[in-house]
GROMACS .gro file of C-alpha atoms in nm:
model
  163
    1UNK     CA    1   8.372  12.829  -0.645
    2UNK     CA    2   8.502  13.152  -0.819
    3UNK     CA    3   8.261  13.387  -1.011
    4UNK     CA    4   8.333  13.568  -1.340
    5UNK     CA    5   8.446  13.875  -1.162
    6UNK     CA    6   8.724  13.708  -0.954
    7UNK     CA    7   8.863  13.442  -1.209
    8UNK     CA    8   9.227  13.360  -1.151
    9UNK     CA    9   9.473  13.555  -1.367
   10UNK     CA   10   9.795  13.420  -1.497
   11UNK     CA   11  10.120  13.642  -1.578
   12UNK     CA   12  10.228  13.629  -1.938
   13UNK     CA   13  10.554  13.776  -2.056
   14UNK     CA   14  10.613  13.841  -2.437
   15UNK     CA   15  10.845  14.020  -2.665
   16UNK     CA   16  10.631  14.204  -2.926
   17UNK     CA   17  10.795  14.366  -3.210
   18UNK     CA   18  11.128  14.378  -3.008
   19UNK     CA   19  10.964  14.516  -2.694
   20UNK     CA   20  10.913  14.325  -2.383
   21UNK     CA   21  10.546  14.322  -2.259
   22UNK     CA   22  10.389  14.157  -1.960
   23UNK     CA   23  10.037  14.120  -1.820
   24UNK     CA   24   9.819  13.914  -1.588
   25UNK     CA   25   9.545  13.760  -1.797
   26UNK     CA   26   9.251  13.502  -1.738
   27UNK     CA   27   9.333  13.166  -1.855
   28UNK     CA   28   9.100  13.179  -2.159
   29UNK     CA   29   9.219  13.522  -2.289
   30UNK     CA   30   9.311  13.488  -2.655
   31UNK     CA   31   9.637  13.635  -2.772
   32UNK     CA   32   9.451  13.879  -3.005
   33UNK     CA   33   9.256  14.022  -2.716
   34UNK     CA   34   9.591  14.055  -2.498
   35UNK     CA   35   9.758  14.233  -2.789
   36UNK     CA   36   9.463  14.466  -2.855
   37UNK     CA   37   9.306  14.528  -2.522
   38UNK     CA   38   9.571  14.461  -2.257
   39UNK     CA   39   9.877  14.604  -2.456
   40UNK     CA   40   9.701  14.862  -2.670
   41UNK     CA   41   9.845  14.730  -2.989
   42UNK     CA   42   9.528  14.755  -3.223
   43UNK     CA   43   9.665  14.688  -3.562
   44UNK     CA   44   9.601  14.348  -3.527
   45UNK     CA   45   9.228  14.285  -3.610
   46UNK     CA   46   8.980  13.998  -3.526
   47UNK     CA   47   8.689  13.881  -3.739
   48UNK     CA   48   8.598  13.525  -3.746
   49UNK     CA   49   8.703  13.431  -3.387
   50UNK     CA   50   8.765  13.066  -3.520
   51UNK     CA   51   9.114  13.082  -3.707
   52UNK     CA   52   8.988  13.051  -4.062
   53UNK     CA   53   8.993  13.398  -4.189
   54UNK     CA   54   9.344  13.523  -4.132
   55UNK     CA   55   9.258  13.870  -4.004
   56UNK     CA   56   9.426  13.820  -3.686
   57UNK     CA   57   9.767  13.682  -3.833
   58UNK     CA   58  10.073  13.745  -3.639
   59UNK     CA   59  10.422  13.595  -3.640
   60UNK     CA   60  10.487  13.386  -3.320
   61UNK     CA   61  10.828  13.241  -3.294
   62UNK     CA   62  10.888  13.265  -3.675
   63UNK     CA   63  10.557  13.091  -3.759
   64UNK     CA   64  10.242  13.272  -3.894
   65UNK     CA   65   9.969  13.215  -3.631
   66UNK     CA   66   9.600  13.275  -3.594
   67UNK     CA   67   9.605  13.494  -3.271
   68UNK     CA   68   9.231  13.454  -3.220
   69UNK     CA   69   9.262  13.085  -3.131
   70UNK     CA   70   9.588  13.102  -2.946
   71UNK     CA   71   9.564  13.162  -2.584
   72UNK     CA   72   9.780  13.424  -2.440
   73UNK     CA   73   9.913  13.182  -2.183
   74UNK     CA   74  10.022  12.948  -2.477
   75UNK     CA   75  10.232  13.254  -2.600
   76UNK     CA   76  10.416  13.316  -2.263
   77UNK     CA   77  10.783  13.360  -2.343
   78UNK     CA   78  10.714  13.399  -2.710
   79UNK     CA   79  10.856  13.632  -2.971
   80UNK     CA   80  10.575  13.799  -3.143
   81UNK     CA   81  10.557  14.011  -3.455
   82UNK     CA   82  10.265  14.227  -3.537
   83UNK     CA   83  10.166  14.476  -3.808
   84UNK     CA   84  10.307  14.760  -3.590
   85UNK     CA   85  10.651  14.594  -3.615
   86UNK     CA   86  10.658  14.574  -3.997
   87UNK     CA   87  10.757  14.931  -4.083
   88UNK     CA   88  11.100  15.061  -3.993
   89UNK     CA   89  11.006  15.373  -3.791
   90UNK     CA   90  10.844  15.615  -4.049
   91UNK     CA   91  10.963  15.401  -4.351
   92UNK     CA   92  10.704  15.173  -4.467
   93UNK     CA   93  10.796  14.794  -4.556
   94UNK     CA   94  10.785  14.737  -4.928
   95UNK     CA   95  10.472  14.534  -4.889
   96UNK     CA   96  10.298  14.828  -4.711
   97UNK     CA   97  10.384  15.043  -4.995
   98UNK     CA   98  10.283  14.807  -5.253
   99UNK     CA   99   9.938  14.747  -5.082
  100UNK     CA  100   9.889  15.132  -5.108
  101UNK     CA  101  10.021  15.176  -5.442
  102UNK     CA  102   9.860  14.878  -5.617
  103UNK     CA  103   9.532  14.886  -5.429
  104UNK     CA  104   9.580  14.562  -5.225
  105UNK     CA  105   9.333  14.681  -4.969
  106UNK     CA  106   8.982  14.810  -4.964
  107UNK     CA  107   8.820  14.843  -4.625
  108UNK     CA  108   9.155  14.756  -4.438
  109UNK     CA  109   9.003  14.497  -4.197
  110UNK     CA  110   9.214  14.213  -4.345
  111UNK     CA  111   9.515  14.419  -4.445
  112UNK     CA  112   9.725  14.365  -4.140
  113UNK     CA  113   9.682  13.976  -4.166
  114UNK     CA  114   9.727  13.990  -4.547
  115UNK     CA  115  10.065  14.185  -4.493
  116UNK     CA  116  10.184  13.965  -4.203
  117UNK     CA  117  10.127  13.635  -4.405
  118UNK     CA  118  10.273  13.786  -4.739
  119UNK     CA  119  10.565  13.899  -4.553
  120UNK     CA  120  10.625  13.540  -4.429
  121UNK     CA  121  10.588  13.410  -4.777
  122UNK     CA  122  10.837  13.652  -4.931
  123UNK     CA  123  11.090  13.558  -4.626
  124UNK     CA  124  11.032  13.204  -4.720
  125UNK     CA  125  11.006  13.246  -5.095
  126UNK     CA  126  11.155  13.559  -5.229
  127UNK     CA  127  11.024  13.495  -5.590
  128UNK     CA  128  10.695  13.320  -5.576
  129UNK     CA  129  10.466  13.243  -5.870
  130UNK     CA  130  10.118  13.350  -5.868
  131UNK     CA  131  10.018  12.996  -5.799
  132UNK     CA  132  10.248  12.973  -5.495
  133UNK     CA  133  10.109  13.311  -5.380
  134UNK     CA  134   9.753  13.172  -5.407
  135UNK     CA  135   9.834  12.861  -5.221
  136UNK     CA  136  10.018  13.055  -4.940
  137UNK     CA  137   9.753  13.316  -4.885
  138UNK     CA  138   9.465  13.073  -4.898
  139UNK     CA  139   9.411  13.117  -4.515
  140UNK     CA  140   9.371  13.488  -4.563
  141UNK     CA  141   9.036  13.602  -4.677
  142UNK     CA  142   8.914  13.928  -4.811
  143UNK     CA  143   8.558  14.034  -4.894
  144UNK     CA  144   8.641  14.353  -5.078
  145UNK     CA  145   8.923  14.316  -5.337
  146UNK     CA  146   8.865  14.005  -5.535
  147UNK     CA  147   9.246  13.917  -5.457
  148UNK     CA  148   9.381  14.035  -5.792
  149UNK     CA  149   9.524  14.354  -5.629
  150UNK     CA  150   9.658  14.165  -5.331
  151UNK     CA  151   9.850  13.912  -5.553
  152UNK     CA  152   9.987  14.217  -5.782
  153UNK     CA  153  10.088  14.397  -5.457
  154UNK     CA  154  10.278  14.095  -5.317
  155UNK     CA  155  10.456  14.038  -5.671
  156UNK     CA  156  10.550  14.398  -5.668
  157UNK     CA  157  10.690  14.400  -5.321
  158UNK     CA  158  10.876  14.095  -5.410
  159UNK     CA  159  11.016  14.266  -5.700
  160UNK     CA  160  11.144  14.538  -5.469
  161UNK     CA  161  11.280  14.316  -5.203
  162UNK     CA  162  11.490  14.120  -5.452
  163UNK     CA  163  11.624  14.432  -5.608
   0.00000   0.00000   0.00000
């Protein structure tokens, strides 16, 4: 019988934001914990720990994913994109610019997940209606903004990306 201090660890290799990472993690380590604590990429946040708030949203193999309910071992070999990979060096992505310009964030806890989800939306549908934005972003909760500024930020970023 093993105790918690000597639990088996498993090798996990991922490509995050274009860079290869590897770590040995316990079987029950979540992807968000591996990203934040094992790899030091702290832009991805965690709030609900049950996959309903969207705060921990990352892109895994081209699909937006709740990293708080995805085990790190499930992501072995995956291509992951996090908020740290959205900007192009010092140049912010149009969504990041729009969230700042149009007030799409308040406290900032949900902002990385909001940007990751809305980036996937605009890649899927570069000219969404307000109803399509609301439907797509339904899984990303915010307690501060009231959503109007988030929707406006996504619309404005879409305009920039289409131009």
